[in-house]
mmCIF file of C-alpha atoms and ligand atoms in Angstrom:
data_model
loop_
_atom_site.group_PDB
_atom_site.id
_atom_site.type_symbol
_atom_site.label_atom_id
_atom_site.label_comp_id
_atom_site.label_asym_id
_atom_site.label_seq_id
_atom_site.Cartn_x
_atom_site.Cartn_y
_atom_site.Cartn_z
ATOM 1 C CA MET A 1 -15.638 32.055 -6.858
ATOM 2 C CA ASN A 2 -18.197 30.961 -4.146
ATOM 3 C CA SER A 3 -18.975 33.984 -2.017
ATOM 4 C CA ASP A 4 -18.406 31.998 1.374
ATOM 5 C CA ARG A 5 -14.835 31.371 0.233
ATOM 6 C CA SER A 6 -14.195 34.364 -0.971
ATOM 7 C CA SER A 7 -15.149 36.447 2.076
ATOM 8 C CA LEU A 8 -13.123 33.719 4.250
ATOM 9 C CA ILE A 9 -10.352 34.211 2.382
ATOM 10 C CA SER A 10 -10.811 38.155 2.141
ATOM 11 C CA ALA A 11 -11.102 37.956 5.983
ATOM 12 C CA LEU A 12 -7.991 35.810 5.970
ATOM 13 C CA ARG A 13 -5.947 38.029 4.114
ATOM 14 C CA ALA A 14 -6.644 41.037 6.196
ATOM 15 C CA GLY A 15 -5.318 39.190 9.301
ATOM 16 C CA ASP A 16 -8.462 38.037 10.909
ATOM 17 C CA SER A 17 -7.298 34.654 12.863
ATOM 18 C CA ARG A 18 -10.577 33.432 13.278
ATOM 19 C CA ALA A 19 -10.839 33.256 9.672
ATOM 20 C CA LEU A 20 -7.412 31.566 9.387
ATOM 21 C CA ALA A 21 -8.276 29.254 11.946
ATOM 22 C CA ARG A 22 -11.283 28.145 10.075
ATOM 23 C CA ALA A 23 -9.461 27.806 6.511
ATOM 24 C CA ILE A 24 -6.796 26.081 8.453
ATOM 25 C CA SER A 25 -9.316 23.390 9.884
ATOM 26 C CA SER A 26 -11.095 22.836 6.694
ATOM 27 C CA VAL A 27 -7.776 22.283 4.924
ATOM 28 C CA GLU A 28 -6.427 19.814 7.534
ATOM 29 C CA ASN A 29 -9.747 18.007 7.981
ATOM 30 C CA ARG A 30 -10.223 17.839 4.146
ATOM 31 C CA HIS A 31 -13.933 19.494 4.761
ATOM 32 C CA SER A 32 -15.948 19.901 1.458
ATOM 33 C CA GLY A 33 -14.308 22.601 -0.688
ATOM 34 C CA TRP A 34 -10.876 22.150 0.574
ATOM 35 C CA SER A 35 -9.110 21.761 -2.667
ATOM 36 C CA ASP A 36 -10.927 24.835 -3.972
ATOM 37 C CA LEU A 37 -9.929 27.042 -0.945
ATOM 38 C CA LEU A 38 -6.180 25.789 -1.388
ATOM 39 C CA LYS A 39 -6.329 26.608 -5.254
ATOM 40 C CA ASP A 40 -7.556 30.283 -4.497
ATOM 41 C CA LEU A 41 -4.903 30.828 -1.602
ATOM 42 C CA PHE A 42 -2.183 29.354 -3.506
ATOM 43 C CA PRO A 43 -1.390 32.360 -5.816
ATOM 44 C CA HIS A 44 -1.396 34.674 -2.374
ATOM 45 C CA SER A 45 1.578 32.132 -0.863
ATOM 46 C CA GLY A 46 5.384 31.689 -1.709
ATOM 47 C CA ARG A 47 6.145 34.998 0.118
ATOM 48 C CA ALA A 48 6.819 33.621 4.006
ATOM 49 C CA ARG A 49 10.288 32.153 4.933
ATOM 50 C CA VAL A 50 9.312 28.867 6.221
ATOM 51 C CA LEU A 51 11.837 27.270 9.231
ATOM 52 C CA GLY A 52 11.428 23.766 10.082
ATOM 53 C CA LEU A 53 13.084 23.257 13.588
ATOM 54 C CA THR A 54 13.765 19.211 14.584
ATOM 55 C CA GLY A 55 15.139 17.345 17.437
ATOM 56 C CA ALA A 56 14.859 14.847 19.911
ATOM 57 C CA PRO A 57 12.049 14.962 22.418
ATOM 58 C CA GLY A 58 12.686 17.257 24.978
ATOM 59 C CA SER A 59 15.368 18.986 23.207
ATOM 60 C CA GLY A 60 14.048 22.313 23.668
ATOM 61 C CA LYS A 61 12.543 22.838 20.397
ATOM 62 C CA SER A 62 9.232 24.416 21.735
ATOM 63 C CA THR A 63 11.433 26.764 23.831
ATOM 64 C CA LEU A 64 13.426 27.748 20.798
ATOM 65 C CA VAL A 65 10.595 28.344 18.740
ATOM 66 C CA ASP A 66 9.097 30.635 21.674
ATOM 67 C CA GLN A 67 12.150 32.604 21.733
ATOM 68 C CA LEU A 68 12.658 32.930 17.899
ATOM 69 C CA ALA A 69 9.188 34.137 17.709
ATOM 70 C CA LYS A 70 9.303 36.476 20.162
ATOM 71 C CA LEU A 71 12.374 37.903 18.499
ATOM 72 C CA TYR A 72 10.937 38.122 15.214
ATOM 73 C CA ARG A 73 7.965 39.937 16.691
ATOM 74 C CA ARG A 74 10.537 42.735 18.154
ATOM 75 C CA GLN A 75 11.550 43.176 14.607
ATOM 76 C CA ASN A 76 7.951 43.671 13.266
ATOM 77 C CA CYS A 77 7.624 40.222 11.611
ATOM 78 C CA THR A 78 4.318 38.297 11.782
ATOM 79 C CA VAL A 79 4.895 34.473 13.208
ATOM 80 C CA GLY A 80 2.813 31.375 12.098
ATOM 81 C CA ILE A 81 3.830 28.558 14.408
ATOM 82 C CA ILE A 82 2.910 24.683 13.193
ATOM 83 C CA ALA A 83 3.643 22.316 16.274
ATOM 84 C CA VAL A 84 3.581 19.138 14.749
ATOM 85 C CA ASP A 85 3.353 16.490 17.642
ATOM 86 C CA PRO A 86 3.659 13.032 16.597
ATOM 87 C CA THR A 87 2.709 10.935 19.650
ATOM 88 C CA SER A 88 0.375 13.040 22.161
ATOM 89 C CA PRO A 89 -2.792 14.740 20.799
ATOM 90 C CA TYR A 90 -3.269 17.664 23.030
ATOM 91 C CA THR A 91 -2.865 15.681 26.275
ATOM 92 C CA GLY A 92 0.135 15.423 28.508
ATOM 93 C CA GLY A 93 3.066 17.182 29.501
ATOM 94 C CA VAL A 94 4.195 18.500 26.329
ATOM 95 C CA ILE A 95 1.469 19.988 25.137
ATOM 96 C CA LEU A 96 0.544 21.307 28.518
ATOM 97 C CA GLY A 97 3.697 23.026 28.717
ATOM 98 C CA ASP A 98 3.326 24.282 25.135
ATOM 99 C CA ARG A 99 0.098 25.923 26.101
ATOM 100 C CA ILE A 100 1.777 27.405 29.302
ATOM 101 C CA ARG A 101 4.581 29.083 27.258
ATOM 102 C CA MET A 102 2.237 30.337 24.282
ATOM 103 C CA GLN A 103 -0.021 31.826 26.873
ATOM 104 C CA ASP A 104 2.522 34.773 26.633
ATOM 105 C CA HIS A 105 1.381 35.410 22.853
ATOM 106 C CA PHE A 106 -2.252 35.108 23.180
ATOM 107 C CA ALA A 107 -2.787 38.789 23.415
ATOM 108 C CA ASP A 108 -0.253 39.226 20.259
ATOM 109 C CA PRO A 109 -2.553 38.908 17.140
ATOM 110 C CA GLY A 110 0.842 38.759 15.109
ATOM 111 C CA ILE A 111 1.754 35.467 16.231
ATOM 112 C CA TYR A 112 -0.643 32.506 15.239
ATOM 113 C CA ILE A 113 0.016 28.849 16.995
ATOM 114 C CA ARG A 114 -1.647 25.609 15.505
ATOM 115 C CA SER A 115 -0.734 22.452 16.982
ATOM 116 C CA MET A 116 -1.167 19.317 14.621
ATOM 117 C CA ALA A 117 -1.801 16.033 15.902
ATOM 118 C CA THR A 118 -3.026 14.152 12.769
ATOM 119 C CA ARG A 119 -0.926 11.220 12.143
ATOM 120 C CA GLY A 120 -2.661 8.937 9.924
ATOM 121 C CA SER A 121 -4.832 11.735 8.826
ATOM 122 C CA LEU A 122 -6.144 11.773 5.028
ATOM 123 C CA GLY A 123 -3.035 12.316 2.962
ATOM 124 C CA GLY A 124 -0.504 12.072 5.548
ATOM 125 C CA LEU A 125 0.955 14.236 8.086
ATOM 126 C CA ALA A 126 3.619 15.891 5.993
ATOM 127 C CA ARG A 127 0.748 16.328 3.024
ATOM 128 C CA ALA A 128 -1.290 18.014 5.843
ATOM 129 C CA THR A 129 1.589 20.483 7.374
ATOM 130 C CA SER A 130 2.334 21.750 3.872
ATOM 131 C CA ASP A 131 -1.168 22.467 3.022
ATOM 132 C CA VAL A 132 -1.265 24.169 6.202
ATOM 133 C CA THR A 133 2.069 26.207 5.911
ATOM 134 C CA THR A 134 0.406 27.342 2.489
ATOM 135 C CA VAL A 135 -2.628 28.747 4.161
ATOM 136 C CA LEU A 136 -0.467 30.598 6.906
ATOM 137 C CA ASP A 137 1.743 31.627 3.993
ATOM 138 C CA ALA A 138 -1.308 33.210 2.299
ATOM 139 C CA SER A 139 -2.375 34.886 5.117
ATOM 140 C CA GLY A 140 0.494 37.142 4.984
ATOM 141 C CA ARG A 141 2.521 35.765 7.734
ATOM 142 C CA ASP A 142 6.404 36.553 7.188
ATOM 143 C CA VAL A 143 7.993 33.725 9.173
ATOM 144 C CA ILE A 144 6.361 30.337 9.544
ATOM 145 C CA LEU A 145 8.130 28.083 12.250
ATOM 146 C CA ILE A 146 7.311 24.325 12.258
ATOM 147 C CA GLU A 147 8.607 22.216 14.984
ATOM 148 C CA THR A 148 8.804 18.621 14.763
ATOM 149 C CA VAL A 149 10.254 15.665 16.600
ATOM 150 C CA GLY A 150 13.145 14.481 14.646
ATOM 151 C CA VAL A 151 12.270 10.746 14.708
ATOM 152 C CA GLY A 152 11.008 9.203 11.468
ATOM 153 C CA GLN A 153 10.711 9.403 7.873
ATOM 154 C CA ASP A 154 7.529 11.576 8.153
ATOM 155 C CA GLU A 155 9.658 14.108 10.156
ATOM 156 C CA ILE A 156 12.259 14.345 7.474
ATOM 157 C CA ASP A 157 9.677 14.641 4.790
ATOM 158 C CA ILE A 158 8.044 17.599 6.892
ATOM 159 C CA VAL A 159 11.222 19.642 7.369
ATOM 160 C CA ARG A 160 11.969 19.067 3.993
ATOM 161 C CA LEU A 161 9.378 21.474 3.150
ATOM 162 C CA ALA A 162 11.046 24.183 4.808
ATOM 163 C CA ASP A 163 13.060 26.844 3.157
ATOM 164 C CA ILE A 164 15.753 26.516 6.035
ATOM 165 C CA THR A 165 16.266 23.588 8.354
ATOM 166 C CA VAL A 166 17.763 23.491 11.806
ATOM 167 C CA VAL A 167 18.509 20.635 13.779
ATOM 168 C CA ILE A 168 18.723 20.865 17.475
ATOM 169 C CA LEU A 169 21.103 18.501 19.560
ATOM 170 C CA VAL A 170 21.570 18.342 23.324
ATOM 171 C CA PRO A 171 24.658 17.645 25.478
ATOM 172 C CA GLY A 172 24.834 14.535 27.629
ATOM 173 C CA MET A 173 22.639 11.856 25.675
ATOM 174 C CA GLY A 174 25.614 9.588 25.178
ATOM 175 C CA ASP A 175 26.740 8.727 21.581
ATOM 176 C CA ASP A 176 23.673 11.310 20.795
ATOM 177 C CA VAL A 177 24.996 12.369 17.223
ATOM 178 C CA GLN A 178 25.615 9.003 16.441
ATOM 179 C CA THR A 179 22.179 7.720 17.149
ATOM 180 C CA ILE A 180 20.345 10.751 15.372
ATOM 181 C CA LYS A 181 18.985 9.458 12.077
ATOM 182 C CA ALA A 182 21.715 9.857 9.155
ATOM 183 C CA GLY A 183 18.821 11.406 7.173
ATOM 184 C CA ILE A 184 18.452 14.085 9.999
ATOM 185 C CA MET A 185 21.854 15.121 9.967
ATOM 186 C CA GLU A 186 21.795 15.284 6.110
ATOM 187 C CA ILE A 187 18.991 17.905 5.869
ATOM 188 C CA ALA A 188 20.376 20.332 8.676
ATOM 189 C CA ASP A 189 21.005 23.758 7.195
ATOM 190 C CA ILE A 190 22.138 24.701 10.656
ATOM 191 C CA PHE A 191 22.813 22.897 14.045
ATOM 192 C CA VAL A 192 21.895 23.975 17.204
ATOM 193 C CA ILE A 193 23.271 22.687 20.659
ATOM 194 C CA ASN A 194 20.699 23.372 23.027
ATOM 195 C CA LYS A 195 20.749 23.312 26.542
ATOM 196 C CA SER A 196 24.640 24.517 26.122
ATOM 197 C CA ASP A 197 24.477 25.554 29.958
ATOM 198 C CA ARG A 198 24.864 21.654 30.531
ATOM 199 C CA GLU A 199 28.284 19.608 29.930
ATOM 200 C CA GLY A 200 29.466 18.354 26.987
ATOM 201 C CA ALA A 201 28.415 20.941 24.318
ATOM 202 C CA GLU A 202 31.932 21.144 22.909
ATOM 203 C CA ARG A 203 31.854 17.483 22.567
ATOM 204 C CA VAL A 204 28.738 17.551 20.552
ATOM 205 C CA GLU A 205 30.428 20.373 18.456
ATOM 206 C CA ARG A 206 33.260 18.147 17.785
ATOM 207 C CA GLU A 207 31.036 15.193 16.944
ATOM 208 C CA ILE A 208 29.054 17.014 14.387
ATOM 209 C CA ARG A 209 32.436 18.775 12.868
ATOM 210 C CA GLY A 210 33.463 15.281 12.717
ATOM 211 C CA LEU A 211 30.468 14.125 10.672
ATOM 212 C CA GLN A 212 30.608 17.074 8.567
ATOM 213 C CA SER A 213 34.321 16.220 7.637
ATOM 214 C CA LEU A 214 33.159 12.992 6.112
ATOM 215 C CA ALA A 215 30.849 14.303 3.741
ATOM 216 C CA VAL A 216 30.619 17.605 2.168
ATOM 217 C CA ARG A 217 27.142 19.037 0.746
ATOM 218 C CA LYS A 218 26.482 19.087 -2.811
ATOM 219 C CA ASP A 219 25.832 22.712 -2.568
ATOM 220 C CA GLY A 220 29.223 23.538 -0.663
ATOM 221 C CA TRP A 221 27.225 24.954 2.220
ATOM 222 C CA THR A 222 28.957 23.770 5.889
ATOM 223 C CA PRO A 223 26.057 24.066 8.203
ATOM 224 C CA PRO A 224 27.225 26.243 10.925
ATOM 225 C CA ILE A 225 26.835 25.073 14.419
ATOM 226 C CA VAL A 226 25.022 27.347 17.135
ATOM 227 C CA LYS A 227 24.941 27.239 20.840
ATOM 228 C CA THR A 228 22.002 28.091 22.756
ATOM 229 C CA VAL A 229 20.625 28.026 26.299
ATOM 230 C CA ALA A 230 16.895 28.412 24.988
ATOM 231 C CA SER A 231 15.382 28.352 28.528
ATOM 232 C CA GLU A 232 17.327 31.484 29.148
ATOM 233 C CA GLY A 233 17.025 33.492 26.137
ATOM 234 C CA LYS A 234 20.982 32.702 25.555
ATOM 235 C CA GLY A 235 22.161 32.638 21.887
ATOM 236 C CA ILE A 236 18.859 33.617 20.434
ATOM 237 C CA GLU A 237 20.120 36.322 18.620
ATOM 238 C CA GLY A 238 22.922 34.685 17.208
ATOM 239 C CA LEU A 239 20.899 32.009 16.151
ATOM 240 C CA ALA A 240 18.469 34.538 14.207
ATOM 241 C CA ASP A 241 21.686 35.955 12.598
ATOM 242 C CA THR A 242 22.589 32.528 11.417
ATOM 243 C CA ILE A 243 19.523 31.947 9.947
ATOM 244 C CA ALA A 244 19.388 35.518 8.129
ATOM 245 C CA GLY A 245 22.901 34.602 7.065
ATOM 246 C CA TYR A 246 21.852 31.333 5.473
ATOM 247 C CA ASP A 247 18.607 33.051 4.320
ATOM 248 C CA LYS A 248 21.115 35.621 2.382
ATOM 249 C CA TYR A 249 23.078 32.634 0.780
ATOM 250 C CA LEU A 250 19.885 31.035 -0.404
ATOM 251 C CA GLN A 251 18.964 34.306 -2.060
ATOM 252 C CA LYS A 252 22.163 34.296 -4.164
ATOM 253 C CA GLU A 253 22.506 32.328 -7.466
ATOM 254 C CA ASN A 254 18.902 31.180 -7.377
ATOM 255 C CA ARG A 255 19.632 28.662 -4.438
ATOM 256 C CA ALA A 256 16.196 29.353 -3.016
ATOM 257 C CA LEU A 257 14.241 28.754 -6.088
ATOM 258 C CA ARG A 258 16.434 25.379 -6.970
ATOM 259 C CA LYS A 259 15.457 24.277 -3.329
ATOM 260 C CA ARG A 260 11.816 24.902 -4.013
ATOM 261 C CA VAL A 261 11.756 23.168 -7.224
ATOM 262 C CA GLU A 262 13.279 20.227 -5.687
ATOM 263 C CA ASN A 263 10.705 20.242 -2.728
ATOM 264 C CA TRP A 264 8.036 20.507 -5.413
ATOM 265 C CA GLN A 265 9.334 17.869 -7.465
ATOM 266 C CA ASP A 266 8.879 15.367 -4.378
ATOM 267 C CA ARG A 267 5.498 17.125 -3.517
ATOM 268 C CA LEU A 268 4.111 16.806 -7.087
ATOM 269 C CA VAL A 269 4.838 13.021 -7.381
ATOM 270 C CA GLU A 270 3.356 12.337 -3.856
ATOM 271 C CA MET A 271 0.244 14.315 -4.762
ATOM 272 C CA LEU A 272 -0.162 12.705 -8.147
ATOM 273 C CA ARG A 273 0.298 9.210 -6.294
ATOM 274 C CA ASP A 274 -2.480 10.066 -3.896
ATOM 275 C CA ALA A 275 -4.984 11.223 -6.677
ATOM 276 C CA MET A 276 -4.154 8.389 -8.983
ATOM 277 C CA LEU A 277 -4.734 5.930 -6.203
ATOM 278 C CA GLU A 278 -7.796 7.741 -4.940
ATOM 279 C CA LYS A 279 -9.009 7.330 -8.627
ATOM 280 C CA ALA A 280 -8.261 3.929 -8.986
ATOM 281 C CA ARG A 281 -10.163 3.135 -5.538
ATOM 282 C CA ALA A 282 -12.970 4.748 -6.501
ATOM 283 C CA ARG A 283 -13.146 2.851 -9.979
ATOM 284 C CA LEU A 284 -12.901 -0.325 -8.286
ATOM 285 C CA GLY A 285 -15.189 0.211 -5.426
ATOM 286 C CA GLU A 286 -15.086 -0.080 -1.709
ATOM 287 C CA GLY A 287 -13.309 -3.343 -0.454
ATOM 288 C CA SER A 288 -12.117 -4.448 -3.850
ATOM 289 C CA ILE A 289 -8.488 -4.085 -2.908
ATOM 290 C CA GLU A 290 -9.054 -6.350 -0.018
ATOM 291 C CA ARG A 291 -10.571 -8.796 -2.139
ATOM 292 C CA LEU A 292 -8.101 -8.750 -5.025
ATOM 293 C CA ALA A 293 -5.446 -9.239 -2.269
ATOM 294 C CA ALA A 294 -6.953 -12.328 -1.121
ATOM 295 C CA GLU A 295 -6.881 -13.578 -4.865
ATOM 296 C CA VAL A 296 -3.560 -12.938 -5.524
ATOM 297 C CA ALA A 297 -2.490 -14.349 -2.154
ATOM 298 C CA GLU A 298 -4.601 -17.578 -3.140
ATOM 299 C CA HIS A 299 -2.692 -17.543 -6.396
ATOM 300 C CA LYS A 300 -6.027 -17.338 -8.096
ATOM 301 C CA ARG A 301 -4.447 -14.444 -10.103
ATOM 302 C CA ASP A 302 -0.969 -12.681 -10.911
ATOM 303 C CA PRO A 303 -0.392 -9.015 -9.560
ATOM 304 C CA TYR A 304 1.293 -8.134 -12.571
ATOM 305 C CA SER A 305 -1.378 -8.423 -15.003
ATOM 306 C CA LEU A 306 -3.748 -7.305 -12.125
ATOM 307 C CA ILE A 307 -1.961 -4.056 -11.687
ATOM 308 C CA GLU A 308 -1.620 -3.462 -15.893
ATOM 309 C CA GLU A 309 -5.573 -4.243 -15.644
ATOM 310 C CA ILE A 310 -6.321 -1.453 -13.333
ATOM 311 C CA ALA A 311 -3.758 1.283 -14.065
ATOM 312 C CA GLY A 312 -3.398 0.481 -18.176
ATOM 313 C CA LYS A 313 -0.308 -0.345 -19.683
HETATM 314 N N1 GTP B 1 19.122 23.425 31.163
HETATM 315 C C1 GTP B 1 18.073 24.001 30.069
HETATM 316 N N2 GTP B 1 16.880 23.661 29.823
HETATM 317 C C2 GTP B 1 16.342 23.710 28.951
HETATM 318 C C3 GTP B 1 16.733 24.554 27.924
HETATM 319 N N3 GTP B 1 15.764 24.606 26.771
HETATM 320 C C4 GTP B 1 14.856 24.115 27.173
HETATM 321 N N4 GTP B 1 15.038 23.557 28.229
HETATM 322 C C5 GTP B 1 14.013 22.716 29.188
HETATM 323 O O1 GTP B 1 13.998 21.501 28.676
HETATM 324 C C6 GTP B 1 12.350 21.007 28.689
HETATM 325 C C7 GTP B 1 11.860 20.623 27.307
HETATM 326 O O2 GTP B 1 11.942 21.944 26.716
HETATM 327 P P1 GTP B 1 10.647 21.787 25.277
HETATM 328 O O3 GTP B 1 10.877 23.174 24.662
HETATM 329 O O4 GTP B 1 9.230 21.384 25.625
HETATM 330 O O5 GTP B 1 11.563 20.508 24.246
HETATM 331 P P2 GTP B 1 10.595 20.063 23.029
HETATM 332 O O6 GTP B 1 11.783 19.620 22.230
HETATM 333 O O7 GTP B 1 9.848 21.087 22.561
HETATM 334 O O8 GTP B 1 10.065 18.694 23.693
HETATM 335 P P3 GTP B 1 8.928 17.848 22.900
HETATM 336 O O9 GTP B 1 8.021 18.819 22.204
HETATM 337 O O10 GTP B 1 8.388 17.113 24.055
HETATM 338 O O11 GTP B 1 9.887 16.914 21.964
HETATM 339 C C8 GTP B 1 11.680 22.275 29.580
HETATM 340 O O12 GTP B 1 11.639 21.611 30.583
HETATM 341 C C9 GTP B 1 12.744 23.618 28.885
HETATM 342 O O13 GTP B 1 12.577 24.437 29.943
HETATM 343 C C10 GTP B 1 18.001 24.787 27.919
HETATM 344 O O14 GTP B 1 18.781 25.432 27.140
HETATM 345 N N5 GTP B 1 18.749 24.649 29.213
HETATM 346 MG MG1 MG B 2 7.761 20.779 21.961
#
């Protein structure tokens, strides 16, 4: 093993947060040697509990993550936080708000926080997030919390890499539950109704129960509903207990492993697709896809034979 890499890995595994930051940047930005780094880190990963938290903008995800992180620290667990911010890169109220809250943790090396604002990055946001998760996991973090706005397919892909997915809803948003993407409802292992200090929490609960009665999960798990007021720290212990309860359920009958197999199946297909495409692009040379697209559009050649030519039969 390259000695720079090996000393980076030893430092990272010893809990050096600067080494951790360097490794994450290298993986996130695909610096040279990023995949060798991941190859060496992977055997050290697989121990952390990965929690995905998703919900509408402003539903209180960061506040909730912050409260959970504090609670896990009290239980002597080390925590890694990945805040995936799809729209605003490091500017604006959201991130500023996060920064202010996160200052609480700056003195505590047991919490490491990373913001990702890399939409359009090489390999895609979901891939980058999963690679960063592997680095945090290998660094020995006990719990990894991933915050993401529940709006699109990317977010669904991201939370799918989690062991446990928490979907956050809030009262007072009209037909809220109906408008949340169907895909998001389906991936929830636990529902949180945050901002339960507001009117309408019962109604949201009834709506979730209504949807649950229509579709039973294939593993038979009925996602529990937990009410919280994250800004006041209310309901956080109940949420942590519910998370632990689901974790226990996952450990039985090999469910956790089965879930990871499913996740890896998707990820391997994705990685393979990326790798093959990259290879084909390299073979064809810069700009050729554009040229070939023009030829197909002008009906100078058919796309079916063309793909066979490139990919082989
Ligand atoms: N009333 C009330 N306000 C809350 C509660 N939890 C969070 N808030 C407030 O809601 C606002 C948004 O909270 P955030 O934690 O930043 O929400 P978020 O979901 O992370 O927001 P984005 O990252 O922008 O999507 C903040 O002003 C919080 O103080 C709650 O339980 N009740
Ligand atoms: Mg947030």
